[in-house]
mmCIF file of N, CA and C in Angstrom:
data_model
loop_
_atom_site.group_PDB
_atom_site.id
_atom_site.type_symbol
_atom_site.label_atom_id
_atom_site.label_comp_id
_atom_site.label_asym_id
_atom_site.label_seq_id
_atom_site.Cartn_x
_atom_site.Cartn_y
_atom_site.Cartn_z
ATOM 1 N N UNK W 1 -8.595 -2.501 20.598
ATOM 2 C CA UNK W 1 -7.708 -1.728 19.774
ATOM 3 C C UNK W 1 -7.014 -2.656 18.727
ATOM 4 N N UNK W 2 -7.466 -2.697 17.528
ATOM 5 C CA UNK W 2 -6.906 -3.565 16.556
ATOM 6 C C UNK W 2 -5.450 -2.906 16.164
ATOM 7 N N UNK W 3 -4.558 -3.909 15.858
ATOM 8 C CA UNK W 3 -3.165 -3.578 15.542
ATOM 9 C C UNK W 3 -2.945 -3.543 13.958
ATOM 10 N N UNK W 4 -2.322 -2.489 13.498
ATOM 11 C CA UNK W 4 -2.027 -2.321 12.036
ATOM 12 C C UNK W 4 -0.553 -2.240 11.815
ATOM 13 N N UNK W 5 -0.098 -2.463 10.526
ATOM 14 C CA UNK W 5 1.284 -2.138 10.313
ATOM 15 C C UNK W 5 1.123 -1.210 9.000
ATOM 16 N N UNK W 6 2.161 -0.442 8.889
ATOM 17 C CA UNK W 6 2.281 0.562 7.831
ATOM 18 C C UNK W 6 3.493 0.187 7.012
ATOM 19 N N UNK W 7 3.274 0.318 5.632
ATOM 20 C CA UNK W 7 4.362 0.141 4.739
ATOM 21 C C UNK W 7 4.633 1.427 3.824
ATOM 22 N N UNK W 8 5.700 1.957 4.058
ATOM 23 C CA UNK W 8 6.008 3.277 3.324
ATOM 24 C C UNK W 8 7.109 3.049 2.234
ATOM 25 N N UNK W 9 6.496 3.365 1.120
ATOM 26 C CA UNK W 9 7.231 3.129 -0.053
ATOM 27 C C UNK W 9 8.163 4.306 -0.621
ATOM 28 N N UNK W 10 9.131 4.058 -1.648
ATOM 29 C CA UNK W 10 10.071 5.001 -1.841
ATOM 30 C C UNK W 10 9.373 6.159 -2.709
ATOM 31 N N UNK W 11 8.190 5.961 -3.231
ATOM 32 C CA UNK W 11 7.529 7.075 -4.042
ATOM 33 C C UNK W 11 6.760 7.983 -3.089
ATOM 34 N N UNK W 12 6.775 7.659 -1.798
ATOM 35 C CA UNK W 12 6.189 8.557 -0.812
ATOM 36 C C UNK W 12 4.672 8.104 -0.395
ATOM 37 N N UNK W 13 4.219 7.153 -1.142
ATOM 38 C CA UNK W 13 2.936 6.544 -0.766
ATOM 39 C C UNK W 13 2.982 5.512 0.412
ATOM 40 N N UNK W 14 1.996 5.261 1.150
ATOM 41 C CA UNK W 14 1.959 4.205 2.131
ATOM 42 C C UNK W 14 0.715 3.466 2.146
ATOM 43 N N UNK W 15 0.779 2.315 2.700
ATOM 44 C CA UNK W 15 -0.553 1.476 2.933
ATOM 45 C C UNK W 15 -0.502 0.841 4.187
ATOM 46 N N UNK W 16 -1.680 0.515 4.753
ATOM 47 C CA UNK W 16 -1.836 -0.110 6.078
ATOM 48 C C UNK W 16 -2.334 -1.481 5.782
ATOM 49 N N UNK W 17 -1.959 -2.369 6.733
ATOM 50 C CA UNK W 17 -2.379 -3.760 6.794
ATOM 51 C C UNK W 17 -2.745 -4.101 8.181
ATOM 52 N N UNK W 18 -3.805 -4.862 8.250
ATOM 53 C CA UNK W 18 -4.437 -5.323 9.565
ATOM 54 C C UNK W 18 -3.433 -6.509 10.036
ATOM 55 N N UNK W 19 -2.907 -6.285 11.272
ATOM 56 C CA UNK W 19 -2.007 -7.378 11.735
ATOM 57 C C UNK W 19 -2.871 -8.361 12.794
ATOM 58 N N UNK W 20 -3.722 -7.638 13.625
ATOM 59 C CA UNK W 20 -4.508 -8.623 14.386
ATOM 60 C C UNK W 20 -5.691 -7.759 14.844
ATOM 61 N N UNK W 21 -6.703 -8.523 15.043
ATOM 62 C CA UNK W 21 -8.125 -8.093 15.580
ATOM 63 C C UNK W 21 -8.015 -7.741 17.034
ATOM 64 N N UNK W 22 -8.740 -6.838 17.589
ATOM 65 C CA UNK W 22 -8.908 -6.708 19.093
ATOM 66 C C UNK W 22 -10.017 -7.771 19.445
ATOM 67 N N UNK W 23 -10.077 -7.782 20.846
ATOM 68 C CA UNK W 23 -11.088 -8.678 21.280
ATOM 69 C C UNK W 23 -12.559 -8.441 20.822
ATOM 70 N N UNK W 24 -13.002 -7.082 20.660
ATOM 71 C CA UNK W 24 -14.253 -6.750 20.347
ATOM 72 C C UNK W 24 -14.423 -7.124 18.842
ATOM 73 N N UNK W 25 -13.577 -6.814 18.104
ATOM 74 C CA UNK W 25 -13.655 -7.100 16.678
ATOM 75 C C UNK W 25 -13.721 -8.693 16.286
ATOM 76 N N UNK W 26 -12.926 -9.266 17.164
ATOM 77 C CA UNK W 26 -12.923 -10.939 17.002
ATOM 78 C C UNK W 26 -14.340 -11.527 17.272
ATOM 79 N N UNK W 27 -14.871 -10.917 18.227
ATOM 80 C CA UNK W 27 -16.258 -11.403 18.685
ATOM 81 C C UNK W 27 -17.384 -10.787 17.945
ATOM 82 N N UNK W 28 -17.225 -9.751 17.100
ATOM 83 C CA UNK W 28 -18.176 -9.014 16.323
ATOM 84 C C UNK W 28 -18.426 -9.919 15.001
ATOM 85 N N UNK W 29 -19.728 -10.232 14.636
ATOM 86 C CA UNK W 29 -19.905 -10.957 13.489
ATOM 87 C C UNK W 29 -19.303 -10.276 12.145
ATOM 88 N N UNK W 30 -19.207 -9.018 12.134
ATOM 89 C CA UNK W 30 -18.632 -8.230 10.932
ATOM 90 C C UNK W 30 -17.150 -7.871 11.256
ATOM 91 N N UNK W 31 -16.589 -8.289 12.377
ATOM 92 C CA UNK W 31 -15.256 -7.854 12.750
ATOM 93 C C UNK W 31 -15.059 -6.346 12.688
ATOM 94 N N UNK W 32 -16.036 -5.661 13.168
ATOM 95 C CA UNK W 32 -16.000 -4.173 13.258
ATOM 96 C C UNK W 32 -15.260 -3.773 14.561
ATOM 97 N N UNK W 33 -14.417 -2.842 14.471
ATOM 98 C CA UNK W 33 -13.651 -2.312 15.516
ATOM 99 C C UNK W 33 -14.067 -0.897 15.757
ATOM 100 N N UNK W 34 -14.664 -0.615 16.839
ATOM 101 C CA UNK W 34 -15.012 0.860 17.157
ATOM 102 C C UNK W 34 -14.039 1.474 18.114
ATOM 103 N N UNK W 35 -12.977 0.886 18.386
ATOM 104 C CA UNK W 35 -11.841 1.413 19.337
ATOM 105 C C UNK W 35 -10.815 2.080 18.343
ATOM 106 N N UNK W 36 -9.727 2.354 19.162
ATOM 107 C CA UNK W 36 -8.648 3.031 18.622
ATOM 108 C C UNK W 36 -7.862 1.973 17.697
ATOM 109 N N UNK W 37 -7.324 2.439 16.532
ATOM 110 C CA UNK W 37 -6.449 1.674 15.678
ATOM 111 C C UNK W 37 -5.052 1.876 15.897
ATOM 112 N N UNK W 38 -4.294 0.838 16.368
ATOM 113 C CA UNK W 38 -2.957 1.017 17.013
ATOM 114 C C UNK W 38 -1.973 0.609 15.949
ATOM 115 N N UNK W 39 -0.989 1.403 15.694
ATOM 116 C CA UNK W 39 0.009 1.307 14.753
ATOM 117 C C UNK W 39 1.145 0.524 15.422
ATOM 118 N N UNK W 40 1.383 -0.838 15.028
ATOM 119 C CA UNK W 40 2.469 -1.660 15.741
ATOM 120 C C UNK W 40 3.863 -1.529 15.028
ATOM 121 N N UNK W 41 3.778 -1.557 13.778
ATOM 122 C CA UNK W 41 5.150 -1.455 12.926
ATOM 123 C C UNK W 41 5.093 -0.633 11.797
ATOM 124 N N UNK W 42 6.162 0.012 11.398
ATOM 125 C CA UNK W 42 6.298 0.733 10.244
ATOM 126 C C UNK W 42 7.453 0.181 9.447
ATOM 127 N N UNK W 43 7.157 -0.204 8.215
ATOM 128 C CA UNK W 43 8.217 -0.969 7.473
ATOM 129 C C UNK W 43 8.536 -0.062 6.293
ATOM 130 N N UNK W 44 9.841 0.424 6.121
ATOM 131 C CA UNK W 44 10.219 1.108 4.996
ATOM 132 C C UNK W 44 10.486 0.066 3.893
ATOM 133 N N UNK W 45 9.917 0.371 2.684
ATOM 134 C CA UNK W 45 10.193 -0.565 1.510
ATOM 135 C C UNK W 45 11.251 -0.030 0.734
ATOM 136 N N UNK W 46 11.909 -0.737 -0.123
ATOM 137 C CA UNK W 46 13.015 -0.196 -1.053
ATOM 138 C C UNK W 46 12.488 -0.188 -2.431
ATOM 139 N N UNK W 47 11.281 -0.100 -2.736
ATOM 140 C CA UNK W 47 10.637 -0.003 -3.967
ATOM 141 C C UNK W 47 9.434 0.829 -4.016
ATOM 142 N N UNK W 48 8.914 1.251 -5.039
ATOM 143 C CA UNK W 48 7.732 2.080 -5.287
ATOM 144 C C UNK W 48 6.520 1.204 -5.195
ATOM 145 N N UNK W 49 5.268 1.882 -4.865
ATOM 146 C CA UNK W 49 4.128 1.159 -4.684
ATOM 147 C C UNK W 49 3.641 0.620 -6.089
ATOM 148 N N UNK W 50 2.610 -0.418 -6.014
ATOM 149 C CA UNK W 50 2.179 -0.878 -7.244
ATOM 150 C C UNK W 50 1.501 0.022 -8.200
ATOM 151 N N UNK W 51 0.753 0.995 -7.674
ATOM 152 C CA UNK W 51 0.251 1.959 -8.531
ATOM 153 C C UNK W 51 1.113 2.870 -9.269
ATOM 154 N N UNK W 52 2.278 3.257 -8.622
ATOM 155 C CA UNK W 52 3.344 4.012 -9.286
ATOM 156 C C UNK W 52 4.070 3.283 -10.256
ATOM 157 N N UNK W 53 4.341 1.951 -9.955
ATOM 158 C CA UNK W 53 5.040 1.004 -10.925
ATOM 159 C C UNK W 53 4.132 0.900 -12.124
ATOM 160 N N UNK W 54 2.788 0.695 -12.095
ATOM 161 C CA UNK W 54 1.937 0.513 -13.163
ATOM 162 C C UNK W 54 1.888 1.798 -14.030
ATOM 163 N N UNK W 55 1.866 2.993 -13.360
ATOM 164 C CA UNK W 55 1.650 4.130 -13.988
ATOM 165 C C UNK W 55 3.024 4.486 -14.744
ATOM 166 N N UNK W 56 4.238 4.119 -14.240
ATOM 167 C CA UNK W 56 5.338 4.280 -15.001
ATOM 168 C C UNK W 56 5.629 3.486 -16.149
ATOM 169 N N UNK W 57 5.136 2.194 -16.025
ATOM 170 C CA UNK W 57 5.040 1.309 -17.121
ATOM 171 C C UNK W 57 4.141 1.729 -18.279
ATOM 172 N N UNK W 58 2.947 2.193 -17.821
ATOM 173 C CA UNK W 58 1.997 2.799 -18.656
ATOM 174 C C UNK W 58 2.571 3.926 -19.539
ATOM 175 N N UNK W 59 3.193 4.938 -18.827
ATOM 176 C CA UNK W 59 3.786 6.131 -19.409
ATOM 177 C C UNK W 59 4.959 5.628 -20.396
ATOM 178 N N UNK W 60 5.681 4.573 -19.938
ATOM 179 C CA UNK W 60 6.790 4.274 -20.838
ATOM 180 C C UNK W 60 6.190 3.642 -22.211
ATOM 181 N N UNK W 61 5.146 2.815 -22.041
ATOM 182 C CA UNK W 61 4.745 2.183 -23.156
ATOM 183 C C UNK W 61 4.103 3.344 -24.118
ATOM 184 N N UNK W 62 3.406 4.448 -23.549
ATOM 185 C CA UNK W 62 2.800 5.396 -24.436
ATOM 186 C C UNK W 62 3.956 6.128 -25.041
ATOM 187 N N UNK W 63 5.116 6.465 -24.341
ATOM 188 C CA UNK W 63 6.345 7.093 -24.932
ATOM 189 C C UNK W 63 6.820 6.319 -26.078
ATOM 190 N N UNK W 64 6.942 4.942 -25.864
ATOM 191 C CA UNK W 64 7.414 4.026 -26.895
ATOM 192 C C UNK W 64 6.525 4.138 -28.136
ATOM 193 N N UNK W 65 5.243 4.040 -27.940
ATOM 194 C CA UNK W 65 4.365 4.118 -29.045
ATOM 195 C C UNK W 65 4.443 5.554 -29.815
ATOM 196 N N UNK W 66 4.659 6.549 -29.096
ATOM 197 C CA UNK W 66 4.741 7.901 -29.678
ATOM 198 C C UNK W 66 5.969 8.107 -30.399
ATOM 199 N N UNK W 67 7.125 7.801 -29.812
ATOM 200 C CA UNK W 67 8.426 8.066 -30.351
ATOM 201 C C UNK W 67 9.116 6.793 -31.170
ATOM 202 N N UNK W 68 8.493 5.832 -31.138
ATOM 203 C CA UNK W 68 9.095 4.613 -31.695
ATOM 204 C C UNK W 68 9.659 3.678 -30.660
ATOM 205 N N UNK W 69 10.218 2.542 -31.095
ATOM 206 C CA UNK W 69 10.654 1.589 -30.148
ATOM 207 C C UNK W 69 11.701 2.006 -29.175
ATOM 208 N N UNK W 70 12.678 2.907 -29.511
ATOM 209 C CA UNK W 70 13.688 3.270 -28.705
ATOM 210 C C UNK W 70 13.396 4.636 -28.223
ATOM 211 N N UNK W 71 13.297 4.819 -26.918
ATOM 212 C CA UNK W 71 12.781 6.160 -26.354
ATOM 213 C C UNK W 71 13.960 6.999 -25.848
ATOM 214 N N UNK W 72 15.372 6.476 -26.174
ATOM 215 C CA UNK W 72 16.400 7.170 -25.622
ATOM 216 C C UNK W 72 17.020 8.243 -26.675
#
């Protein structure tokens, strides 16, 4: 049972990260785990995910190009 952590962002998205391999995955040449994936920790983040931040920057840039330098 490999251990994972979940990161929950303010935008509502989440991502998982491998914390540690189980015995079988450590001994497998491709680190394949065919067992249960166990969630060890859930971390609430105080910011949006990278994809949402990039999307917001892109939309802001498009808005500035369309309406001029000052979008307010």
